[in-house]
Every structure is written in structure tokens, then in C-alpha cells.
Amino acid sequence: MCSLDLFPPPLPRGEVTLYEYNNTMIPWLADESPPPSFHTAMVNVPELFIPLDALKAPGRMELSSKSAFIHHKETVWKRSLNAWHQVGLAGLLEELSNSEEEVPPLLCHVSRCSLAACRWLSSFHGSLFPHLLMKSEDLTAEFSQACDWTGCSLRAFAWHPHTNKFALALVDDSIRIYTTGSPTIPTLKHRLQKDVASMAWKPLCASILAVACQSCVLVWHIDPTSLSTRPSSGCAQILTHPGHSPVTSVAWSPKGGVLLSASPVDTAMLVWDVSTESCVPLQRVGGGGVTFLSWSPDGSKVLSATPSAVFRVWETHMWTCERWPTLNGRCQTGCWSPDGSRLLFAVKEESVIYSLSFCVVEAEAQACVGGSERATPVADVSEVVFQRDNGEVRVGGEIQSMAWDPSGERLAVLLRENSNDPTSEAVIAVYRTKNNPKFELLPCGFIPSKKGEDPQLMQFHPCFQKGALLSVLWSSGRLSHIPFYFVNAQFPRFTPEIGTIVHGETSSAAAMPSLFTET
């Protein structure tokens, strides 16, 4: 099992990674802008800086507006009916318990006993699944893939699967759409678009974006030829289901026919038919909810993480699943190989990357998950100390998120910092990967942050033809794009120094020792 000891040391403080070439991270001074030709000829996607001070976080209303109105006398039955609609059974029982002068004594006594029983059952359930006692916004912050969802101006990010277009969710509950070469930046706003945790563009479609919100899933239909910068709220479909909020993850099938949504308080994963606004709940006992979804690129399987120490993998033909328990905590994140034969995942508060292999089922009639019985540890990312000119730096530890590029040759792992250690830094560790004929990991390098910022979110461009392109959201409000240039079976090599295409070169990484090789 590999270790961060085999990685080259992090760049000196004050330098950042401009790009990777020949398995080497090319540095650049953090205070200087890249060459003007870099973003136009090499990357051709916009970089942004949206600090928190430039945005106004929305005010949060109280759950009940009852105190804002002048009190007037109502009958106990009308008050009970209103409590039932606003809070449910617990509200009805509490209203009857507090109205002993207006209801028969027996009904008041039964209501108090029933309310006590409900509270006991709720507290017992909450002790089994403590996250159920959290507020909606705290649930979103806990189970979002972002490191600091609450305190960062950038909350969610999604590349379009086919074009140079991405969606960026901000702390003010707005979403901006950026398209290369277009001066128009549509801004999406809706009264129900609150606490955005996840976004996903519909494949094989230019204009449909699914958004995971506090109380629902919004599906925006955005005309790509429109010059409007503020699409109407009528362009959004509202998908709701009782007990399915907050929504923390959405995922489209690779062919775009099905949308999945997940909520940490709902044990059912919802399979949506967006055209009819109907859904089928896929419910299993145990787990306490569903926090994170990841559809395999071949469309045959879905990773479903839960708030407890178990996760499931579903096959999408007959929608059966297999469950894998973890030892110490919940599944924090996961990513699939391009052919869907391997799942890499990480467990909360652990510093290990695990691997699950799956047999490829050719006939659709043979519907089965086909996963290995046990997960294999493939990488140890425990804390490592490196020496710098100005002192030591510690990197490694808990894994926040992972991303595997569509070519299957680069794996990015976001490592959180240790808040109790001033020498610890949050970094992105990049591996060179190989999945066939056997799985291998090679050290590539670290992507450090500028002073005063940490990486928050990351995602690979789905169709970058010069290797791989990693987009990173930083805590300062900066969005950067880091290209990786390497030999790809589908495309020739692009040489960034001279801007020409070179064939037949041998990467220096080929001579490096493998960190992990599956036998």
C-alpha cells in the first residue's frame, strides 16, 4: 500500500501549480498572473475570483411566522388543525396537551402520554442516527462534498458533459452559467433555490441542469441561444417528495434518461422521471438516509453512501443492491473508473483509499452487482512531514473528496488540513493511474494552495482533449483550472512550451516505481 512519502516534496510557499507535464508539476509564482496565451491556447476556460465580501448571504427566516401576526382568539380545534398542518402529529398532540381548559380531561391526558411516547421514540431514533437531530442547513454542510460549505462563497460546481460550459453555485443562493466565448452569464434564481449542495447537467442535452436544494430538486431548462441574463423562474421544474429534504446529491444517468436524488434524512433513493415529475423510491432498511450518489460512467451501477457505517452499490437493470459495511465511519466520497469496473472510495476520518472491483456483465438480462466481497486498501495518505527552507510542512490525513479523470489516467485526492496543527496544509494529491490490465498507482505530485486559502471542491473536465483538466474551487472564492498533459490513447500529446503536437515521446513517469500494483 502506497504512502505520500513517495511523492515529490510540495512546492515552496509562494508557488502554485500552473500545469503538469511529463509527470512533473510545473510551478508558477502565486502573486503573478499566468502568461496571457496560457488560458486562451492551452485551457480556453475562464478563471474567476468571487470573494465572500462581494456576495450577500441570504437571511434565513424562522421555520414559523406565527409570531409575526397579531394574536386573536381561535377555537382549540382550529389551532390543533393548524398545528397538524405546520408541524404534524407532534404539533397536534402538543396543542391538545396545552389546552386542558378547552378539551376533555381524558383527551388531554391521552395527548400528553402520546406526546411523551413520540418524544421518547424520537430521541431513541436520534441516538441511533444523530444526524437526524441536526438542522437542515447543518445537514447540508455536513454531507456536502465541499470542505467548508458554510464559510465559502463558492458552494457547488458542475461541468457540462459535452461543452466548455459550467455552473457555479454561490453563497447567495444564485447559480451562474459560464460558457467559453460567450459574454452572456445567465444567473439562476428561484424562491426555492436555497442551500444548494449539488448540481448536475443532463447528458446528451445542452440546456437542462438539476440542482439539489433545501426542500426540493430544481430542474432548470436554459435556452443556450438566449441572450437573457436572468431566466424566468418558470424555466425551472420543481420536484418534491414528502420527507425528502434537504437534498444533498443529484446524479443523472450517463444517457440522461433518469435522475437520482438523495437526502440524509430519507432512507429512500429517488429515481425521477423528470418529464412526468414522478419518482420511484428505492428504499432499504438501515443507514439512516442517503448522502452521496455517484453513477458509474457505463451506467450499470450507482454508489449510494449513507450517514452510517454502510454504503450500497446498485445495479441499474433490475435495481438490486449489495451493501458493504465499513469499520470506523461513513463513506465520505467515491469515484468510478471510466469502464465502471472499479470503485475507489474513502471513509470519514480515515486516511486510506479503498478499492472495489466489479465484474463486467455483458448481457443485460444477467442483472447483478457483481462486486468483490472485500474492499482492498490501495493508498495510505496518512500525514507526512516535508522539509522546506522556512520550516516543515505536514500534508495528508483525512480525505474530503476524490475525482478520477475520464481517461482513467489521473486521480485527484483532496486532503484536509489538521486544524490543530499550524504546520498542516490542505493539498490535492495527484496520482497517475492505470486500470487495465491491472490496477496501478504512481506518484505525480501535490497541488498546493496560495497563502490564506484551502481547496474546497474539484472536478475534472469531462472532455478535455489534451490530457486532463482539473477545476478547483478555493476558499478565497477563486476558481482555477489546472491542465495535465500526458500521452493518451485517444489523443496525441500537446506540448505546452511550444504549442505544437509531438508524437511518440516517452513519459518520464514510465520509469517510476508503482505505488500500488494489484496482483
Short mmCIF file of C-alpha atoms in Angstrom, two decimals:
data_model
loop_
_atom_site.label_atom_id
_atom_site.label_comp_id
_atom_site.label_asym_id
_atom_site.label_seq_id
_atom_site.Cartn_x
_atom_site.Cartn_y
_atom_site.Cartn_z
CA MET A 1 0.00 0.00 0.00
CA CYS A 2 1.43 3.35 -1.07
CA SER A 3 2.31 6.35 1.05
CA LEU A 4 2.72 10.08 0.48
CA ASP A 5 6.41 9.58 1.32
CA LEU A 6 6.93 8.59 -2.32
CA PHE A 7 5.61 11.90 -3.62
CA PRO A 8 7.97 14.74 -4.57
CA PRO A 9 8.03 17.48 -1.89
CA PRO A 10 5.36 20.21 -2.08
CA LEU A 11 6.28 23.40 -3.91
CA PRO A 12 7.86 26.17 -1.82
CA ARG A 13 5.48 28.57 -0.15
CA GLY A 14 4.51 31.30 -2.60
CA GLU A 15 4.44 28.99 -5.63
CA VAL A 16 1.44 27.24 -7.15
CA THR A 17 0.99 24.58 -9.80
CA LEU A 18 0.46 26.02 -13.28
CA TYR A 19 0.20 22.66 -15.06
CA GLU A 20 1.61 19.13 -15.10
CA TYR A 21 3.79 17.83 -17.91
CA ASN A 22 5.75 14.59 -18.15
CA ASN A 23 4.58 13.67 -14.66
CA THR A 24 6.12 16.86 -13.23
CA MET A 25 4.26 19.73 -11.62
CA ILE A 26 5.32 22.99 -13.28
CA PRO A 27 5.38 25.82 -10.70
CA TRP A 28 4.41 29.45 -11.01
CA LEU A 29 4.65 32.36 -8.59
CA ALA A 30 1.39 32.73 -6.71
CA ASP A 31 1.43 36.55 -6.92
CA GLU A 32 1.93 36.63 -10.70
CA SER A 33 -0.65 36.01 -13.40
CA PRO A 34 0.00 33.22 -15.92
CA PRO A 35 1.06 34.18 -19.45
CA PRO A 36 -1.83 35.62 -21.49
CA SER A 37 -1.57 32.79 -24.00
CA PHE A 38 -1.93 30.13 -21.31
CA HIS A 39 -5.69 30.36 -20.79
CA THR A 40 -6.50 31.03 -24.44
CA ALA A 41 -4.33 28.50 -26.27
CA MET A 42 -3.94 25.89 -23.52
CA VAL A 43 -7.06 25.85 -21.37
CA ASN A 44 -9.55 28.25 -23.00
CA VAL A 45 -11.88 28.39 -19.99
CA PRO A 46 -12.43 31.36 -17.69
CA GLU A 47 -10.84 31.64 -14.27
CA LEU A 48 -12.85 33.52 -11.65
CA PHE A 49 -12.45 35.23 -8.32
CA ILE A 50 -15.64 35.83 -6.33
CA PRO A 51 -14.78 36.68 -2.70
CA LEU A 52 -17.26 36.27 0.10
CA ASP A 53 -17.37 40.03 0.70
CA ALA A 54 -18.74 40.58 -2.81
CA LEU A 55 -21.82 38.47 -2.11
CA LYS A 56 -24.64 38.94 0.33
CA ALA A 57 -25.61 35.75 2.09
CA PRO A 58 -29.41 35.42 2.26
CA GLY A 59 -31.13 35.89 5.57
CA ARG A 60 -32.74 32.78 6.99
CA MET A 61 -36.36 33.04 8.10
CA GLU A 62 -37.65 31.21 11.10
CA LEU A 63 -39.45 27.95 10.48
CA SER A 64 -42.68 29.51 11.70
CA SER A 65 -44.01 33.02 11.02
CA LYS A 66 -46.69 32.73 13.68
CA SER A 67 -45.06 35.30 15.99
CA ALA A 68 -45.22 37.99 13.29
CA PHE A 69 -49.01 38.20 13.39
CA ILE A 70 -51.34 39.72 15.95
CA HIS A 71 -52.83 37.06 18.21
CA HIS A 72 -56.58 36.58 18.03
CA LYS A 73 -58.84 34.05 19.71
CA GLU A 74 -59.28 30.75 17.89
CA THR A 75 -61.01 27.56 18.90
CA VAL A 76 -58.83 24.71 20.12
CA TRP A 77 -59.88 22.58 17.14
CA LYS A 78 -58.79 25.23 14.65
CA ARG A 79 -55.48 25.67 16.48
CA SER A 80 -54.99 21.90 16.50
CA LEU A 81 -55.69 21.71 12.78
CA ASN A 82 -53.14 24.46 12.08
CA ALA A 83 -50.57 22.70 14.29
CA TRP A 84 -51.17 19.47 12.37
CA HIS A 85 -50.52 21.20 9.04
CA GLN A 86 -47.44 23.08 10.27
CA VAL A 87 -45.66 20.53 12.48
CA GLY A 88 -47.50 17.24 12.09
CA LEU A 89 -48.61 14.78 14.75
CA ALA A 90 -46.25 16.17 17.40
CA GLY A 91 -47.70 19.67 16.93
CA LEU A 92 -51.25 18.38 17.24
CA LEU A 93 -50.52 16.47 20.46
CA GLU A 94 -48.67 19.42 21.98
CA GLU A 95 -51.56 21.79 21.22
CA LEU A 96 -54.07 19.43 22.84
CA SER A 97 -51.79 18.90 25.85
CA ASN A 98 -51.56 22.65 26.46
CA SER A 99 -55.33 23.21 26.18
CA GLU A 100 -56.55 21.39 29.28
CA GLU A 101 -59.25 24.01 29.95
CA GLU A 102 -60.76 23.60 26.45
CA VAL A 103 -60.66 19.82 25.91
CA PRO A 104 -61.98 16.91 27.98
CA PRO A 105 -59.55 15.81 30.74
CA LEU A 106 -59.24 12.30 29.29
CA LEU A 107 -58.25 13.62 25.86
CA CYS A 108 -55.68 15.94 27.44
CA HIS A 109 -54.19 13.05 29.44
CA VAL A 110 -54.03 10.77 26.38
CA SER A 111 -52.41 13.56 24.35
CA ARG A 112 -49.70 14.09 26.98
CA CYS A 113 -48.92 10.38 27.19
CA SER A 114 -48.83 10.08 23.40
CA LEU A 115 -46.56 13.14 23.13
CA ALA A 116 -44.18 11.68 25.71
CA ALA A 117 -44.07 8.40 23.77
CA CYS A 118 -43.37 10.25 20.50
CA ARG A 119 -40.55 12.23 22.10
CA TRP A 120 -39.01 9.09 23.56
CA LEU A 121 -39.12 7.29 20.21
CA SER A 122 -37.66 10.38 18.51
CA SER A 123 -34.80 10.61 20.99
CA PHE A 124 -34.13 6.88 20.66
CA HIS A 125 -34.04 7.15 16.88
CA GLY A 126 -31.84 10.22 17.18
CA SER A 127 -29.37 8.35 19.37
CA LEU A 128 -29.03 5.71 16.64
CA PHE A 129 -28.71 8.34 13.89
CA PRO A 130 -27.51 11.61 15.50
CA HIS A 131 -27.64 13.49 12.19
CA LEU A 132 -31.46 13.41 12.35
CA LEU A 133 -31.28 15.93 15.22
CA MET A 134 -29.35 18.46 13.10
CA LYS A 135 -30.87 21.49 11.39
CA SER A 136 -31.39 21.41 7.64
CA GLU A 137 -28.54 23.82 6.86
CA ASP A 138 -26.17 21.91 9.15
CA LEU A 139 -27.06 18.66 7.39
CA THR A 140 -26.19 20.18 4.03
CA ALA A 141 -22.88 21.49 5.35
CA GLU A 142 -22.01 18.13 6.92
CA PHE A 143 -22.72 15.98 3.88
CA SER A 144 -21.68 18.31 1.10
CA GLN A 145 -18.52 17.41 -0.82
CA ALA A 146 -17.18 20.92 -0.09
CA CYS A 147 -14.71 21.27 2.78
CA ASP A 148 -16.29 24.43 4.21
CA TRP A 149 -19.71 24.72 2.62
CA THR A 150 -20.92 27.27 5.16
CA GLY A 151 -17.99 29.70 5.06
CA CYS A 152 -17.01 29.69 1.38
CA SER A 153 -18.54 31.89 -1.33
CA LEU A 154 -18.46 29.00 -3.85
CA ARG A 155 -20.68 26.08 -2.85
CA ALA A 156 -21.15 23.76 -5.84
CA PHE A 157 -19.71 23.29 -9.31
CA ALA A 158 -20.68 21.26 -12.39
CA TRP A 159 -19.05 20.93 -15.80
CA HIS A 160 -21.32 20.33 -18.76
CA PRO A 161 -20.57 16.81 -20.09
CA HIS A 162 -20.08 17.86 -23.72
CA THR A 163 -19.17 21.56 -24.00
CA ASN A 164 -16.97 24.20 -22.36
CA LYS A 165 -19.75 25.34 -20.04
CA PHE A 166 -20.05 25.10 -16.27
CA ALA A 167 -22.47 26.04 -13.50
CA LEU A 168 -21.29 27.71 -10.30
CA ALA A 169 -23.47 27.93 -7.17
CA LEU A 170 -22.78 30.85 -4.83
CA VAL A 171 -23.44 31.53 -1.17
CA ASP A 172 -26.27 33.97 -2.05
CA ASP A 173 -28.31 31.02 -3.43
CA SER A 174 -27.76 32.08 -7.04
CA ILE A 175 -26.25 29.98 -9.84
CA ARG A 176 -24.17 31.46 -12.65
CA ILE A 177 -23.63 29.77 -16.02
CA TYR A 178 -20.29 30.43 -17.75
CA THR A 179 -19.70 29.45 -21.38
CA THR A 180 -16.39 29.79 -23.21
CA GLY A 181 -16.54 32.52 -25.83
CA SER A 182 -19.88 33.91 -24.66
CA PRO A 183 -20.15 37.27 -22.85
CA THR A 184 -23.61 36.32 -21.54
CA ILE A 185 -23.61 34.93 -18.00
CA PRO A 186 -27.12 33.74 -17.07
CA THR A 187 -27.92 33.94 -13.36
CA LEU A 188 -30.47 31.47 -12.00
CA LYS A 189 -32.59 32.45 -9.01
CA HIS A 190 -35.70 30.85 -7.56
CA ARG A 191 -37.62 31.21 -4.31
CA LEU A 192 -36.97 27.52 -3.52
CA GLN A 193 -33.32 27.60 -4.58
CA LYS A 194 -31.77 27.60 -1.11
CA ASP A 195 -28.74 25.81 0.34
CA VAL A 196 -27.52 24.36 -2.96
CA ALA A 197 -25.40 21.28 -2.25
CA SER A 198 -25.02 19.62 -5.65
CA MET A 199 -25.64 20.22 -9.37
CA ALA A 200 -25.61 18.00 -12.45
CA TRP A 201 -26.07 18.74 -16.16
CA LYS A 202 -28.21 16.32 -18.14
CA PRO A 203 -26.10 14.33 -20.63
CA LEU A 204 -26.92 14.47 -24.36
CA CYS A 205 -28.72 17.76 -23.74
CA ALA A 206 -27.47 21.32 -23.96
CA SER A 207 -29.68 23.09 -21.50
CA ILE A 208 -31.01 21.06 -18.53
CA LEU A 209 -29.44 21.46 -15.08
CA ALA A 210 -30.57 19.61 -11.93
CA VAL A 211 -30.00 21.39 -8.61
CA ALA A 212 -30.15 19.84 -5.12
CA CYS A 213 -31.83 22.37 -2.81
CA GLN A 214 -33.03 22.55 0.77
CA SER A 215 -36.62 21.46 0.13
CA CYS A 216 -36.67 20.09 -3.42
CA VAL A 217 -34.84 19.35 -6.66
CA LEU A 218 -34.99 22.14 -9.23
CA VAL A 219 -34.55 21.21 -12.89
CA TRP A 220 -33.66 24.28 -14.93
CA HIS A 221 -34.31 24.45 -18.68
CA ILE A 222 -31.93 27.10 -20.00
CA ASP A 223 -32.05 28.09 -23.67
CA PRO A 224 -28.37 28.12 -24.77
CA THR A 225 -29.16 30.59 -27.60
CA SER A 226 -30.92 33.10 -25.35
CA LEU A 227 -29.21 36.40 -24.55
CA SER A 228 -31.14 36.81 -21.31
CA THR A 229 -29.02 37.04 -18.16
CA ARG A 230 -31.94 36.29 -15.83
CA PRO A 231 -34.04 33.30 -16.94
CA SER A 232 -37.54 33.28 -15.51
CA SER A 233 -38.34 31.06 -12.55
CA GLY A 234 -40.89 29.46 -14.87
CA CYS A 235 -37.96 27.75 -16.59
CA ALA A 236 -37.49 25.53 -13.51
CA GLN A 237 -39.36 22.33 -12.73
CA ILE A 238 -39.94 21.64 -9.03
CA LEU A 239 -39.51 18.02 -7.93
CA THR A 240 -40.63 17.33 -4.36
CA HIS A 241 -41.39 14.24 -2.31
CA PRO A 242 -42.59 14.02 1.33
CA GLY A 243 -39.73 13.60 3.79
CA HIS A 244 -37.08 14.08 1.10
CA SER A 245 -35.26 17.20 2.29
CA PRO A 246 -32.69 18.60 2.42
CA VAL A 247 -31.41 17.16 -0.87
CA THR A 248 -27.62 16.80 -0.79
CA SER A 249 -26.86 14.93 -4.02
CA VAL A 250 -28.25 14.60 -7.55
CA ALA A 251 -26.94 12.46 -10.42
CA TRP A 252 -28.08 11.87 -13.99
CA SER A 253 -27.70 8.55 -15.75
CA PRO A 254 -24.97 8.67 -18.44
CA LYS A 255 -27.66 8.65 -21.16
CA GLY A 256 -29.75 11.27 -19.37
CA GLY A 257 -32.94 9.26 -19.06
CA VAL A 258 -33.08 9.04 -15.26
CA LEU A 259 -32.31 11.47 -12.45
CA LEU A 260 -31.42 10.30 -8.94
CA SER A 261 -31.67 12.37 -5.76
CA ALA A 262 -30.64 11.71 -2.16
CA SER A 263 -31.37 13.16 1.27
CA PRO A 264 -29.60 12.26 4.55
CA VAL A 265 -32.96 12.05 6.36
CA ASP A 266 -34.66 9.80 3.79
CA THR A 267 -33.65 6.14 3.56
CA ALA A 268 -35.03 6.04 0.01
CA MET A 269 -33.04 7.00 -3.06
CA LEU A 270 -35.50 8.58 -5.51
CA VAL A 271 -35.47 7.67 -9.20
CA TRP A 272 -37.12 10.55 -11.08
CA ASP A 273 -38.87 10.62 -14.43
CA VAL A 274 -38.43 14.34 -14.97
CA SER A 275 -40.83 14.54 -17.91
CA THR A 276 -43.75 13.42 -15.73
CA GLU A 277 -42.35 14.80 -12.44
CA SER A 278 -42.89 11.41 -10.82
CA CYS A 279 -40.47 9.24 -8.86
CA VAL A 280 -39.95 5.71 -7.63
CA PRO A 281 -38.41 5.40 -4.12
CA LEU A 282 -35.72 2.74 -3.78
CA GLN A 283 -35.78 2.08 -0.04
CA ARG A 284 -33.66 -0.20 2.09
CA VAL A 285 -33.66 -0.68 5.86
CA GLY A 286 -30.59 0.71 7.64
CA GLY A 287 -28.24 3.59 7.04
CA GLY A 288 -30.41 6.44 8.27
CA GLY A 289 -30.56 8.15 4.86
CA VAL A 290 -28.59 8.66 1.65
CA THR A 291 -25.88 11.32 1.47
CA PHE A 292 -23.94 10.92 -1.78
CA LEU A 293 -24.61 9.43 -5.22
CA SER A 294 -22.20 8.55 -8.00
CA TRP A 295 -23.26 6.90 -11.25
CA SER A 296 -20.68 4.70 -12.99
CA PRO A 297 -19.71 6.03 -16.47
CA ASP A 298 -21.06 2.91 -18.18
CA GLY A 299 -24.43 3.41 -16.50
CA SER A 300 -24.58 -0.05 -14.96
CA LYS A 301 -24.08 0.81 -11.27
CA VAL A 302 -24.68 3.56 -8.70
CA LEU A 303 -22.78 4.23 -5.48
CA SER A 304 -25.13 5.19 -2.65
CA ALA A 305 -23.46 6.41 0.56
CA THR A 306 -25.31 6.71 3.87
CA PRO A 307 -24.74 8.67 7.12
CA SER A 308 -23.84 5.45 8.96
CA ALA A 309 -21.10 2.86 8.54
CA VAL A 310 -22.57 1.21 5.45
CA PHE A 311 -22.84 2.03 1.76
CA ARG A 312 -24.57 0.33 -1.14
CA VAL A 313 -23.91 -0.24 -4.82
CA TRP A 314 -26.99 -0.62 -7.01
CA GLU A 315 -27.19 -2.25 -10.42
CA THR A 316 -29.47 -0.28 -12.73
CA HIS A 317 -31.12 -3.06 -14.73
CA MET A 318 -33.34 -4.58 -12.05
CA TRP A 319 -32.35 -2.10 -9.30
CA THR A 320 -30.99 -4.60 -6.81
CA CYS A 321 -28.14 -3.69 -4.50
CA GLU A 322 -25.29 -5.04 -2.43
CA ARG A 323 -24.20 -3.46 0.84
CA TRP A 324 -20.70 -3.05 2.25
CA PRO A 325 -20.21 -2.17 5.92
CA THR A 326 -17.25 -0.02 6.94
CA LEU A 327 -15.33 -0.32 10.19
CA ASN A 328 -14.99 3.20 11.51
CA GLY A 329 -17.35 5.59 9.76
CA ARG A 330 -19.49 6.53 6.79
CA CYS A 331 -18.42 6.56 3.17
CA GLN A 332 -17.27 10.13 2.57
CA THR A 333 -16.68 10.10 -1.19
CA GLY A 334 -16.16 7.80 -4.14
CA CYS A 335 -15.33 7.76 -7.86
CA TRP A 336 -15.56 5.22 -10.69
CA SER A 337 -13.10 4.08 -13.33
CA PRO A 338 -14.16 5.04 -16.89
CA ASP A 339 -15.30 1.48 -17.68
CA GLY A 340 -17.23 1.09 -14.41
CA SER A 341 -15.19 -1.93 -13.32
CA ARG A 342 -13.60 -0.29 -10.25
CA LEU A 343 -14.82 1.93 -7.44
CA LEU A 344 -12.43 3.94 -5.29
CA PHE A 345 -13.87 5.28 -2.04
CA ALA A 346 -12.81 6.84 1.25
CA VAL A 347 -14.24 6.58 4.76
CA LYS A 348 -14.83 9.54 7.06
CA GLU A 349 -11.94 10.23 9.47
CA GLU A 350 -9.70 7.65 7.78
CA SER A 351 -6.58 8.23 5.68
CA VAL A 352 -6.93 5.26 3.33
CA ILE A 353 -8.21 4.91 -0.24
CA TYR A 354 -10.10 1.65 -0.77
CA SER A 355 -10.85 -0.17 -4.00
CA LEU A 356 -13.75 -2.42 -5.00
CA SER A 357 -13.63 -4.32 -8.30
CA PHE A 358 -16.72 -5.36 -10.24
CA CYS A 359 -17.18 -7.93 -12.94
CA VAL A 360 -18.41 -6.55 -16.23
CA VAL A 361 -21.76 -8.13 -17.13
CA GLU A 362 -22.20 -8.18 -20.89
CA ALA A 363 -25.80 -9.41 -21.07
CA GLU A 364 -28.36 -7.03 -19.59
CA ALA A 365 -30.53 -9.99 -18.62
CA GLN A 366 -27.91 -11.05 -16.09
CA ALA A 367 -28.67 -8.26 -13.64
CA CYS A 368 -26.27 -8.38 -10.71
CA VAL A 369 -23.92 -6.01 -8.93
CA GLY A 370 -21.01 -8.44 -9.10
CA GLY A 371 -18.76 -6.71 -6.60
CA SER A 372 -15.83 -8.25 -4.76
CA GLU A 373 -16.53 -9.41 -1.22
CA ARG A 374 -13.96 -7.16 0.44
CA ALA A 375 -12.52 -3.75 -0.30
CA THR A 376 -8.77 -3.55 -0.87
CA PRO A 377 -6.71 -0.71 0.66
CA VAL A 378 -4.69 0.77 -2.21
CA ALA A 379 -3.28 4.03 -0.84
CA ASP A 380 -2.26 5.30 2.58
CA VAL A 381 -2.49 9.10 2.77
CA SER A 382 -1.55 9.46 6.43
CA GLU A 383 0.15 12.64 7.50
CA VAL A 384 3.72 13.08 6.21
CA VAL A 385 6.27 15.74 7.15
CA PHE A 386 8.24 17.50 4.40
CA GLN A 387 11.06 19.97 4.93
CA ARG A 388 11.04 23.44 3.39
CA ASP A 389 13.50 26.30 3.54
CA ASN A 390 11.26 28.13 6.01
CA GLY A 391 10.46 25.05 8.12
CA GLU A 392 8.49 21.86 7.94
CA VAL A 393 5.07 21.29 6.42
CA ARG A 394 2.65 18.45 7.12
CA VAL A 395 0.30 17.11 4.47
CA GLY A 396 -2.08 14.18 4.45
CA GLY A 397 -4.75 12.80 6.72
CA GLU A 398 -8.50 12.79 6.21
CA ILE A 399 -9.86 12.59 2.66
CA GLN A 400 -12.60 15.05 1.71
CA SER A 401 -13.24 14.14 -1.93
CA MET A 402 -11.78 12.30 -4.92
CA ALA A 403 -12.05 12.73 -8.69
CA TRP A 404 -10.94 10.37 -11.48
CA ASP A 405 -10.48 11.92 -14.91
CA PRO A 406 -12.45 10.48 -17.86
CA SER A 407 -9.34 8.96 -19.46
CA GLY A 408 -8.62 6.99 -16.27
CA GLU A 409 -5.03 8.26 -16.06
CA ARG A 410 -5.19 10.89 -13.29
CA LEU A 411 -6.71 10.64 -9.81
CA ALA A 412 -7.04 13.76 -7.64
CA VAL A 413 -7.49 13.40 -3.87
CA LEU A 414 -8.39 16.41 -1.73
CA LEU A 415 -6.71 16.08 1.68
CA ARG A 416 -7.99 18.20 4.55
CA GLU A 417 -5.66 20.06 6.86
CA ASN A 418 -5.30 19.29 10.54
CA SER A 419 -6.86 22.32 12.21
CA ASN A 420 -4.97 21.60 15.44
CA ASP A 421 -1.55 21.77 13.76
CA PRO A 422 -0.37 25.15 12.38
CA THR A 423 2.16 23.43 10.09
CA SER A 424 -0.54 21.31 8.40
CA GLU A 425 -1.76 22.31 4.93
CA ALA A 426 -4.69 21.18 2.82
CA VAL A 427 -3.47 19.97 -0.57
CA ILE A 428 -4.62 17.99 -3.58
CA ALA A 429 -2.56 14.84 -4.17
CA VAL A 430 -2.47 13.77 -7.81
CA TYR A 431 -1.83 10.16 -8.82
CA ARG A 432 -1.07 8.66 -12.18
CA THR A 433 -3.36 5.66 -12.59
CA LYS A 434 -3.73 2.59 -14.74
CA ASN A 435 -6.72 0.26 -14.55
CA ASN A 436 -6.06 -2.31 -17.29
CA PRO A 437 -4.78 -4.97 -17.47
CA LYS A 438 -4.11 -4.43 -13.75
CA PHE A 439 -4.65 -1.55 -11.37
CA GLU A 440 -1.66 0.68 -10.58
CA LEU A 441 -0.99 3.94 -8.76
CA LEU A 442 2.01 6.18 -9.48
CA PRO A 443 3.08 9.35 -7.63
CA CYS A 444 2.58 12.53 -9.61
CA GLY A 445 2.68 15.49 -7.22
CA PHE A 446 0.84 17.92 -4.97
CA ILE A 447 -1.29 20.91 -5.93
CA PRO A 448 -0.72 23.45 -3.13
CA SER A 449 -2.84 26.47 -2.31
CA LYS A 450 -2.00 30.14 -2.10
CA LYS A 451 -1.43 31.62 1.32
CA GLY A 452 -4.68 32.07 3.21
CA GLU A 453 -6.82 29.70 1.16
CA ASP A 454 -7.66 25.99 1.04
CA PRO A 455 -9.12 23.79 -1.71
CA GLN A 456 -12.87 23.31 -1.34
CA LEU A 457 -14.16 21.39 -4.34
CA MET A 458 -12.73 19.89 -7.52
CA GLN A 459 -13.95 18.27 -10.71
CA PHE A 460 -12.32 17.06 -13.92
CA HIS A 461 -13.39 18.46 -17.27
CA PRO A 462 -15.36 15.65 -18.96
CA CYS A 463 -13.97 16.12 -22.49
CA PHE A 464 -10.56 17.84 -22.33
CA GLN A 465 -8.67 16.56 -25.38
CA LYS A 466 -5.10 17.42 -24.34
CA GLY A 467 -4.94 15.08 -21.35
CA ALA A 468 -6.94 16.09 -18.27
CA LEU A 469 -8.14 19.39 -16.83
CA LEU A 470 -8.87 19.76 -13.11
CA SER A 471 -11.06 22.63 -11.94
CA VAL A 472 -10.55 23.62 -8.30
CA LEU A 473 -12.69 25.86 -6.11
CA TRP A 474 -10.73 27.58 -3.33
CA SER A 475 -11.90 29.02 -0.01
CA SER A 476 -10.88 32.52 -1.09
CA GLY A 477 -13.51 32.48 -3.83
CA ARG A 478 -11.07 31.64 -6.61
CA LEU A 479 -11.79 29.15 -9.38
CA SER A 480 -8.72 27.80 -11.16
CA HIS A 481 -8.14 25.23 -13.90
CA ILE A 482 -5.01 23.06 -13.85
CA PRO A 483 -4.21 21.05 -17.01
CA PHE A 484 -2.36 17.73 -17.06
CA TYR A 485 -0.58 16.96 -20.31
CA PHE A 486 0.18 13.29 -20.93
CA VAL A 487 0.09 10.58 -23.57
CA ASN A 488 -3.46 9.43 -24.12
CA ALA A 489 -4.59 6.51 -26.23
CA GLN A 490 -7.22 8.71 -27.89
CA PHE A 491 -5.27 11.90 -28.47
CA PRO A 492 -1.66 12.82 -29.34
CA ARG A 493 0.44 14.78 -26.89
CA PHE A 494 0.18 18.54 -26.69
CA THR A 495 3.42 20.31 -25.79
CA PRO A 496 2.67 23.46 -23.77
CA GLU A 497 6.09 25.07 -24.22
CA ILE A 498 5.85 25.47 -27.99
CA GLY A 499 2.15 24.83 -28.66
CA THR A 500 2.69 22.01 -31.15
CA ILE A 501 1.81 18.35 -31.27
CA VAL A 502 4.53 15.83 -30.61
CA HIS A 503 4.15 12.12 -31.35
CA GLY A 504 5.95 9.16 -29.91
CA GLU A 505 7.54 10.70 -26.82
CA THR A 506 8.08 8.54 -23.76
CA SER A 507 6.91 9.97 -20.46
CA SER A 508 9.47 10.11 -17.70
CA ALA A 509 6.79 8.63 -15.43
CA ALA A 510 7.16 5.27 -17.14
CA ALA A 511 10.40 4.62 -15.29
CA MET A 512 8.99 5.49 -11.87
CA PRO A 513 8.11 2.72 -9.40
CA SER A 514 4.47 1.86 -8.95
CA LEU A 515 2.96 2.79 -5.60
CA PHE A 516 0.38 0.04 -5.76
CA THR A 517 0.05 -2.84 -8.19
CA GLU A 518 -2.85 -5.25 -7.98
CA THR A 519 -1.81 -8.85 -8.44
#
